[in-house]
Each structure stands twice: as C-alpha cells, then as structure tokens.
CSV table of C-alpha atoms in Angstrom, one decimal:
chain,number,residue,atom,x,y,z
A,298,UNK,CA,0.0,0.0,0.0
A,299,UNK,CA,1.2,3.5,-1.1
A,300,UNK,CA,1.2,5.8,2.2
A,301,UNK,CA,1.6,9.2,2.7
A,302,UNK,CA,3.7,9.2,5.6
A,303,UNK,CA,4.8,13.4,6.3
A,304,UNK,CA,3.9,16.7,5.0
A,305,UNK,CA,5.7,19.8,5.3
A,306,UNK,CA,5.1,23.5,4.8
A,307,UNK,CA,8.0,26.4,4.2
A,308,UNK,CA,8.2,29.7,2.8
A,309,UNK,CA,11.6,30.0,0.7
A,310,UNK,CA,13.5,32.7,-0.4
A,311,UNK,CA,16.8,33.1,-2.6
A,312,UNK,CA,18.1,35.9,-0.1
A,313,UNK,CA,18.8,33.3,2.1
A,314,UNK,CA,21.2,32.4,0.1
A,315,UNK,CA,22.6,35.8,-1.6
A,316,UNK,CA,22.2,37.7,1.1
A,317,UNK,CA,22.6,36.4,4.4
A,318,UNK,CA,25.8,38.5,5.4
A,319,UNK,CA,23.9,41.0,4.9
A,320,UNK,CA,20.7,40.0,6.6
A,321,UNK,CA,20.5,42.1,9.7
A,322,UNK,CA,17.8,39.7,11.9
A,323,UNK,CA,20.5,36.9,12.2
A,324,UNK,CA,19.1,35.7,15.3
A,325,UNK,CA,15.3,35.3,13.3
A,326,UNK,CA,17.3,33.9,10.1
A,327,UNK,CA,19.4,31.2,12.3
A,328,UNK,CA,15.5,30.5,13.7
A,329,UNK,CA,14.2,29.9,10.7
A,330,UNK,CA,17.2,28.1,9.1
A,331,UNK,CA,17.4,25.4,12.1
A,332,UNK,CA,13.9,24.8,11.4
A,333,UNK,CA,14.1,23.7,8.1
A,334,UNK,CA,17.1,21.5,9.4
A,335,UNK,CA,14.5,20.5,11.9
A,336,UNK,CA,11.9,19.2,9.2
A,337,UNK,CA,14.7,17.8,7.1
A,338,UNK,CA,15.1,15.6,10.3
A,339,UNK,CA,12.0,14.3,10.3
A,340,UNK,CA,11.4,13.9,6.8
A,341,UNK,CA,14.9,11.4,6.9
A,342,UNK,CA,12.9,9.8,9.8
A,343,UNK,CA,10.1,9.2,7.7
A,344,UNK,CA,11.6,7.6,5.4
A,345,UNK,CA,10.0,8.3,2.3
A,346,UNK,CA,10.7,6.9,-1.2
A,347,UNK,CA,9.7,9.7,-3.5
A,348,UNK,CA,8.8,13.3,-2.1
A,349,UNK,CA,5.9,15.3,-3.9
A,350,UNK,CA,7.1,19.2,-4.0
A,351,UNK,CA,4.4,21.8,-4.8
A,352,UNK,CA,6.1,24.7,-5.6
A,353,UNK,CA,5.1,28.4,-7.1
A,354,UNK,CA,6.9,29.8,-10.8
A,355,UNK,CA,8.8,32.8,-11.0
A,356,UNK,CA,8.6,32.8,-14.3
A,357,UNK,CA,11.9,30.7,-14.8
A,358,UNK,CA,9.8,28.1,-15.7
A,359,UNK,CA,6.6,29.2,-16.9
A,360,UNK,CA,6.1,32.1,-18.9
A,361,UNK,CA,3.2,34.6,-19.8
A,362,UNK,CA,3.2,32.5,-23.3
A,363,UNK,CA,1.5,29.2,-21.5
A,364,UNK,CA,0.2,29.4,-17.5
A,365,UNK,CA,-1.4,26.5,-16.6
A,366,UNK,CA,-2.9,26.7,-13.3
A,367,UNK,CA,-1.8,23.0,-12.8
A,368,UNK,CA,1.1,21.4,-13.9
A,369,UNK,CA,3.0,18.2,-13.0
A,370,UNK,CA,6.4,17.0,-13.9
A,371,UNK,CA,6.1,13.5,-15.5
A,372,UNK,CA,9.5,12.9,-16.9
A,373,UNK,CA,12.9,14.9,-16.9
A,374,UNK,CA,12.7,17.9,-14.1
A,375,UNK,CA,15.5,20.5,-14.5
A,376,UNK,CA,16.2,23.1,-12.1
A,377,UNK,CA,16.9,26.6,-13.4
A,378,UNK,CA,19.4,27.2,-10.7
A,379,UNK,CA,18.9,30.7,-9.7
A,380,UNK,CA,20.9,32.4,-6.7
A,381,UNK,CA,22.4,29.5,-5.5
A,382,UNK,CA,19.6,27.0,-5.6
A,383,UNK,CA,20.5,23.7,-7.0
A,384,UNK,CA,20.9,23.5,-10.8
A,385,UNK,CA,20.4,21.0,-13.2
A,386,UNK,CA,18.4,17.2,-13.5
A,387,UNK,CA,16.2,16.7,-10.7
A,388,UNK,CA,15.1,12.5,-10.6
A,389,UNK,CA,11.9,12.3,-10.8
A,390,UNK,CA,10.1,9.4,-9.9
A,391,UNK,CA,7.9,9.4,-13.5
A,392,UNK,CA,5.8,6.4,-12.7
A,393,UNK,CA,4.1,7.9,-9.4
A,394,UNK,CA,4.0,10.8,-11.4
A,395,UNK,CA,2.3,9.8,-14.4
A,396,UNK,CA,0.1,7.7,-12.1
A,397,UNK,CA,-1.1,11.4,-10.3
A,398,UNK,CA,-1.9,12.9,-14.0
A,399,UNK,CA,-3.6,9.9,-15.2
A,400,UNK,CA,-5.5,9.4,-12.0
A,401,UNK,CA,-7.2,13.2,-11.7
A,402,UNK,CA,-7.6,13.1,-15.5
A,403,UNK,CA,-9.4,10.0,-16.2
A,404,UNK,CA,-11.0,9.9,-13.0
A,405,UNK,CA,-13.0,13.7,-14.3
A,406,UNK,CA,-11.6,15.9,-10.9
A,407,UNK,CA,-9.0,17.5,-12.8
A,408,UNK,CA,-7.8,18.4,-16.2
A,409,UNK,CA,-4.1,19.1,-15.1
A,410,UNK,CA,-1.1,20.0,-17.3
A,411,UNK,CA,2.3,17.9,-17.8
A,412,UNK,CA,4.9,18.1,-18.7
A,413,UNK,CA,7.7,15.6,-19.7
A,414,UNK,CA,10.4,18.0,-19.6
A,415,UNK,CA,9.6,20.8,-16.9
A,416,UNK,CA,11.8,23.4,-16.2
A,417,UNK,CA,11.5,25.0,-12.2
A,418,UNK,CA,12.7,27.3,-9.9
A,419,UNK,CA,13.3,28.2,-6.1
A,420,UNK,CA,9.5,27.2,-6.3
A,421,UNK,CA,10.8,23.8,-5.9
A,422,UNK,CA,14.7,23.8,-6.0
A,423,UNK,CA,14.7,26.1,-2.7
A,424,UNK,CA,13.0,22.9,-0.4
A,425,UNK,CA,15.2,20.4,-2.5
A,426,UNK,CA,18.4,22.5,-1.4
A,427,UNK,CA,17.4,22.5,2.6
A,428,UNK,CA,14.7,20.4,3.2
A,429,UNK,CA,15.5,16.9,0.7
A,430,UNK,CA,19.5,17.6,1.6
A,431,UNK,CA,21.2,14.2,1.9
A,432,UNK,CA,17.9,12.5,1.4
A,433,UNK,CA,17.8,9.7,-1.7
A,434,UNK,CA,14.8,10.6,-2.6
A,435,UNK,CA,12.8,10.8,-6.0
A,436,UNK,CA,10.5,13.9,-6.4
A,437,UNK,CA,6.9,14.6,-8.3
A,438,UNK,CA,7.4,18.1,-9.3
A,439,UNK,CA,3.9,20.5,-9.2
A,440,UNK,CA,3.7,23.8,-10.2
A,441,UNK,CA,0.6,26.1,-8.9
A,442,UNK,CA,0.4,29.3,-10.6
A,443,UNK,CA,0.2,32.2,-7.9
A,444,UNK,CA,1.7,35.0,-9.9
A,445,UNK,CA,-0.1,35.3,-12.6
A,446,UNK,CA,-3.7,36.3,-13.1
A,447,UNK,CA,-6.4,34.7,-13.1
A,448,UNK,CA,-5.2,32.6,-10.2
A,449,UNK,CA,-6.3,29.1,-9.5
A,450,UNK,CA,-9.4,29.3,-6.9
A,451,UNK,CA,-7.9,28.2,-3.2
A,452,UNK,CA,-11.0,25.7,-3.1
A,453,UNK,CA,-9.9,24.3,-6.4
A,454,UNK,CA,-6.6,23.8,-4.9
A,455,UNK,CA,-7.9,22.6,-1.6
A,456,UNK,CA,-9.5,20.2,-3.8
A,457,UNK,CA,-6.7,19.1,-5.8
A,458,UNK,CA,-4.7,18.1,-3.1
A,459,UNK,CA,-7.7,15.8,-2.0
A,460,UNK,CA,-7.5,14.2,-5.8
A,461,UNK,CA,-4.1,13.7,-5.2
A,462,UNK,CA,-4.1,12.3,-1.8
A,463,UNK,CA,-6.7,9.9,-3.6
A,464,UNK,CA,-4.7,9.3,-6.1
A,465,UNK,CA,-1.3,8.5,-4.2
A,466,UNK,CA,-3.4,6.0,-2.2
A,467,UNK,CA,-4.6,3.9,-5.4
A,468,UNK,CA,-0.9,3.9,-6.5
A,469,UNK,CA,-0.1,-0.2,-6.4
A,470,UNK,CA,3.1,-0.7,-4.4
A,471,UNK,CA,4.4,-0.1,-1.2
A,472,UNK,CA,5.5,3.8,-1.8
A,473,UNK,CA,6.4,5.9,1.2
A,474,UNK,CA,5.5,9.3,0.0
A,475,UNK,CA,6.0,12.9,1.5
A,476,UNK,CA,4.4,16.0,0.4
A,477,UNK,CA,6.0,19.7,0.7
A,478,UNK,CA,4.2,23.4,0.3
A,479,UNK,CA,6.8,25.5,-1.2
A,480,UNK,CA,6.2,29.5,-0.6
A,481,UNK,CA,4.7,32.2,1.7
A,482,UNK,CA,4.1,33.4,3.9
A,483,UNK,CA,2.9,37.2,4.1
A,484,UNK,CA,5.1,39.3,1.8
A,485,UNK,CA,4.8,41.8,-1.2
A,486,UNK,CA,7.0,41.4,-4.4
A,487,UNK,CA,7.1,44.2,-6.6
A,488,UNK,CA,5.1,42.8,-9.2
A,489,UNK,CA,2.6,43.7,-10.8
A,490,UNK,CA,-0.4,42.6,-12.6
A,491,UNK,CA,0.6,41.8,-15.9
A,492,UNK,CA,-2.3,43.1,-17.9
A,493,UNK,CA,-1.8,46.3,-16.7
A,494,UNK,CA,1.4,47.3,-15.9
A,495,UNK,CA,2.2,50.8,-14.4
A,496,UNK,CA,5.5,52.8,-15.4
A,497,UNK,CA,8.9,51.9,-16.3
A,498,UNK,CA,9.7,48.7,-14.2
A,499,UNK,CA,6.5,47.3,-14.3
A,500,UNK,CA,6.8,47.0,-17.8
A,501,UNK,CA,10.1,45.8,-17.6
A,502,UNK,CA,8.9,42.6,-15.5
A,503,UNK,CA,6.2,42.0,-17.7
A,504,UNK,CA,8.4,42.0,-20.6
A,505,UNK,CA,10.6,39.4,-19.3
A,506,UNK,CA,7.7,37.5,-18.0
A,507,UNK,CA,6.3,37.3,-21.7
A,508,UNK,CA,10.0,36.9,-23.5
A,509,UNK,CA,12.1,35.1,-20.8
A,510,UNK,CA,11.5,31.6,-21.9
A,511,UNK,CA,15.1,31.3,-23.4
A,512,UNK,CA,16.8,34.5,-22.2
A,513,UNK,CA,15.5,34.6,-18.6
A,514,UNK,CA,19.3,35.2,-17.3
A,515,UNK,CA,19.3,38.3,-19.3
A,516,UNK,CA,16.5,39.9,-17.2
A,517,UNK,CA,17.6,38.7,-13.6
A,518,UNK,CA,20.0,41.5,-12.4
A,519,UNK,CA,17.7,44.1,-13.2
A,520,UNK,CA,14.9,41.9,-11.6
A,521,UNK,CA,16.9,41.3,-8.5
A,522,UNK,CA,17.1,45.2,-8.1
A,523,UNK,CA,13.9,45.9,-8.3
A,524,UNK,CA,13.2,43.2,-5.7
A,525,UNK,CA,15.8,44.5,-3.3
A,526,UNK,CA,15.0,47.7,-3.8
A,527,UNK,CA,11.1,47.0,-1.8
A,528,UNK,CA,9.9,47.6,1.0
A,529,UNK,CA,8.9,44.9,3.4
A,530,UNK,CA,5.2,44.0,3.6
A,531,UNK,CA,4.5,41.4,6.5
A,532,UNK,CA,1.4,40.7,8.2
A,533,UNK,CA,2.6,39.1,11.4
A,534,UNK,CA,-1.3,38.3,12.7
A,535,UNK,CA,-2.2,36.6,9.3
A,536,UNK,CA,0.7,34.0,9.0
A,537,UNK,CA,-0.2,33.7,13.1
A,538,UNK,CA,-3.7,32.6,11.8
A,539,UNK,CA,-2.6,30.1,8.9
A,540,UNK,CA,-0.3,28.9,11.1
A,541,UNK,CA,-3.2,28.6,14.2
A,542,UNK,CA,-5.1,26.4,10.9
A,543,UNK,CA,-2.6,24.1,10.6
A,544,UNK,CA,-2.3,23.0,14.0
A,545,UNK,CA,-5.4,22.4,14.2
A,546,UNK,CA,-6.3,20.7,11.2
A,547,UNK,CA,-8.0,23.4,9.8
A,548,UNK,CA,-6.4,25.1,6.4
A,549,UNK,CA,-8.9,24.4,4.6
A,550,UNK,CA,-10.7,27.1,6.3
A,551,UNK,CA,-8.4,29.6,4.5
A,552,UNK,CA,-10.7,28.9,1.3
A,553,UNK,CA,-12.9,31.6,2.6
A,554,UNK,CA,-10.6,34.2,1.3
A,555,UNK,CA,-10.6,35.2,-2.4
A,556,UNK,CA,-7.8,36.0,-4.3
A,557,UNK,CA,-8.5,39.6,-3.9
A,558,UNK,CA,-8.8,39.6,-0.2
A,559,UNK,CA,-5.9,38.0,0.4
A,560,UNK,CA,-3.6,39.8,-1.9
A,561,UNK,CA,-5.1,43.2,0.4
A,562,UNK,CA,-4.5,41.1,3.9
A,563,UNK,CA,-0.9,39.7,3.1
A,564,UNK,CA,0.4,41.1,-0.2
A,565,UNK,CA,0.6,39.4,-3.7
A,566,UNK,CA,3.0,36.5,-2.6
A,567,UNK,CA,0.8,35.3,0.0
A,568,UNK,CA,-0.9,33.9,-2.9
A,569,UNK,CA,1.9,31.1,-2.3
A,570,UNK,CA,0.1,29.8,0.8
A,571,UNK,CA,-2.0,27.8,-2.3
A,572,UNK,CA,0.8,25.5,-2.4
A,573,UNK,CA,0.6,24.7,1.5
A,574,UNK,CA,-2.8,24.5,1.2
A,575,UNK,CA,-2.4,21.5,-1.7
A,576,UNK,CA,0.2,20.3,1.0
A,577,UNK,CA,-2.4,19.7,3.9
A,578,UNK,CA,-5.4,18.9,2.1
A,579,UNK,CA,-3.0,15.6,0.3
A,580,UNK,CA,-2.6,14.7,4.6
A,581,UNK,CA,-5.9,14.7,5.0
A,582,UNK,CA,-5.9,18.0,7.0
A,583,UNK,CA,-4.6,16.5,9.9
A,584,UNK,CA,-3.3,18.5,12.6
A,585,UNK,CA,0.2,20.1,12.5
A,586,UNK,CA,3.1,21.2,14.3
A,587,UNK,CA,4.6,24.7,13.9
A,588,UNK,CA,8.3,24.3,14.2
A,589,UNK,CA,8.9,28.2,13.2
A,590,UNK,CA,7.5,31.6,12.6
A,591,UNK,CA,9.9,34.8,12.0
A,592,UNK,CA,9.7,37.6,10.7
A,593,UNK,CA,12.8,38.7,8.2
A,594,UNK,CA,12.0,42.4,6.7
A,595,UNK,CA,15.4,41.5,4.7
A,596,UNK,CA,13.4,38.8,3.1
A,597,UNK,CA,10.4,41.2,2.5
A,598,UNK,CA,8.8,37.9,3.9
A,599,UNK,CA,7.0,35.9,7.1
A,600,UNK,CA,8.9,33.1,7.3
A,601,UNK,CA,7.3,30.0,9.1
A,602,UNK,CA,8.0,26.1,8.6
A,603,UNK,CA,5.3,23.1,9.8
A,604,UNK,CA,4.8,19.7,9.8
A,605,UNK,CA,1.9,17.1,9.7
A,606,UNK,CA,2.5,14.0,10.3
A,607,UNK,CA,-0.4,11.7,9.8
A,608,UNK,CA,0.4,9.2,12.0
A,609,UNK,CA,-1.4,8.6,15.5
A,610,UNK,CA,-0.2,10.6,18.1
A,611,UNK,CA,2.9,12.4,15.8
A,612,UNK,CA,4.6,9.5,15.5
A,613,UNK,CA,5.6,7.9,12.3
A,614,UNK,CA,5.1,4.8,11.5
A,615,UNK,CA,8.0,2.1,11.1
C-alpha cells in the first residue's frame, strides 16, 4: 500500500542564500534556518521513497506565453538554478508521477497540465536544497500558478490536493510518500499585474515575464534590483492565523478568502500559501506542528515552517 507518511510547509527565499551577510535579523534567520534543518530531520525519519514538492513559478519556468494553473512534472525535471539553488536534472520518480496525472484526469476531478520536460525554480529547488539535503529521494514536481492572473481558486486547490491524496493512495506498491508546500508566507514582491502594468519597471517585469522563456538570465539582475529595492510587507497576525489552521487541522478554512482579499490582507506573494494548502489537504488535513514563525524584513517575507504528520499521536510509522 502507497502511504503518505509526512507533510511539510516552508516559505523560501533566494536571499537566504545571496544575502545572508547582509541579513540584519540573524538571530530570526538562524530560527528559521534550524527549522528547516529540523523538518529535514524528520522527513529522513520518515523515510520516504519519492517526495511530492508543490512549488510556485517565478517565471523561470513558466512564462506569460502558457500558464497552466496546474502542472505536473512527469518525466525529466530540471532546475533553473537561480541564486544558488541547485541546478540541473532533478530524478523524478515518473511512474508515481504519471500515475497522479492519469488518476485526476481519467477519473474527471481534474484536467491538469504535464509536462515531460519541466523546467523549475526556487519554487521547488529552494526545499530540494534545505529540506531533501542528503535524502535519496525521487521527487513529483507541481507547479501552482500564484503569480499570474487569473489565479487558480484556493477551493480548487484545496481540492486538488484531496485528488491527489486519492490518487497517491490507489498507486499499487508499497511507496512511502512525502508531500512539501513550497512559498509564503505574508510578503509583497514588486510585481505587478501583468495586464496592466504601471510605469517603467512594471513594464520591464512584464516584458521578461512574456520573453524570458530562453533569455530569462538576461532579465535577472535588473529583476533582482527591483526586488531589493522593496519595502517589506509582512502581516505578522495573518501568517499567526494560517499557522493557528494548521495546528489544528484546519487550512482548509483559508478557502474563505478570495484572491483579492488575500492579496489586500498579506500582499501578492501570500498567494503562495495555495501551495501549503495543496500540501495539507494531500494529509488529510490533519493536525500540524509549527516548528517556526519569523519575521525577516530582509526577506520582505513571514517566514514559518510546519509539519503534519499523519500518524497517530505524531509518530511515524516504522
């Protein structure tokens, strides 16, 4: 029987890794840093054979030529390698993989994209780098599109991860599987909507959001100014309440919110929190452990990390 035996939820960010001399909360940085070492700990308890990562684009992967709301990585995975995230072929473990696509699209819950040469980013590669470190693991790559107007529904992707938790289950085998949220918390990027971009940089972004696809290097320094050159945007009390969800088995609650509302409560990358809400509804929404919450104006982001472990009583089972 294939189980789903951990889940995990953590925001990312590249400036961990470009910038962390010059990251002024150390003490919050070291937090949160230990606590991804922390989760990495118990996903190498748990043991599992293949990790599922759901992970945002920042259109290193995707482009403003083809969004698909959904998309899974059913053959070769290759990570785009920016700011000192890992570079290169990712193993993928393609028969789980296909298995997923297959399952939501014959089964009529979900008409989700593949691909069988995906390209990703920190999205994904930024919880390969601290959270799979050392592990021998096999991943199934899924991209959510939280960027990029009109946004996937958070029902619809409270849903999927339901369809995929179902799906996972009618793999034949005896697969030990993990599942990681990628992204959030509260935080504002300077981006804008891309159908209506306002003055010089705007326009800029949206440029290399539509031509990147096999230049993106070309556009990142200027990119990376205009991202250090923001203002933080953190809503402490908002990533205190998803977080509050999660320990009690209750993300799904977060549904409430539309896309709209929670771009005005926690800024445009809290739209990210869609990926930890695929995350928990694929454990069943079972009650979770906060191992983390900081906040890092350096990062422009709330940085928290959780686990759920499915188990009885928290403990995984041997």
């Amino acid at each position: 029987m294939t189980d789903i035996v951990l889940g995990v939820g953590a925001s990312h960010s590249t400036l961990m890794n470009t910038h962390w001399e010059e990251t002024v909360h150390k003490d919050e940085a070291g937090r949160f840093r230990d606590a991804l070492y922390a989760a990495r700990d118990e996903l190498a308890a748990a043991r599992p054979d293949t990790v599922v990562i759901v992970g945002s684009n920042h259109f290193r992967g995707f482009w403003l030529d083809l969004i698909p709301s959904f998309t899974i990585g059913v053959g070769e995975c290759v990570a785009s390698g920016e700011s000192g995230t890992p570079k290169g072929p990712q193993p993928v473990d393609e028969d789980l993989a296909r298995h997923i696509a297959g399952t939501l699209v014959d089964g009529g819950r979900f008409d989700v994209a593949f691909s069988a040469r995906l390209q990703i980013d920190h999205g994904q590669s930024h919880a390969i780098q601290y959270l799979l470190d050392g592990l021998d693991v096999e991943i199934v790559p899924i991209v959510v599109n939280v960027f990029a107007p009109p946004l996937p529904a958070l029902a619809r992707c409270d849903a999927l991860g339901g369809a995929i938790r179902d799906a996972i289950a009618a793999f034949p085998g005896d697969r030990r599987v993990a599942v990681i949220g990628s992204g959030g918390l509260s935080h504002r990027l300077p981006w804008p909507d891309w159908r209506s971009p306002d003055g010089e940089d705007e326009e800029f972004m949206v440029r290399a959001w539509l031509d990147g696809r096999h230049n993106w290097q070309d556009y990142d320094a200027r990119r990376r100014q205009i991202i250090r050159a923001a203002q933080a945007a953190i809503n402490p009390e908002f990533d205190d309440e998803l977080l509050t969800m999660v320990e009690k088995g209750e993300l799904h609650r977060i549904t409430a919110y539309t896309t709209e509302r929670l771009e005005e409560v926690a800024g445009n990358g809290a739209q990210e929190v869609r990926t930890w809400l695929v995350m928990a509804a694929a454990l069943g929404h079972a009650p979770g452990r906060r191992l983390a919450y900081e906040v890092i104006p350096e990062w422009l982001t709330g940085m928290g990390v959780a686990v759920i472990d499915p188990a009885p009583h928290g403990k995984v089972s041997r």
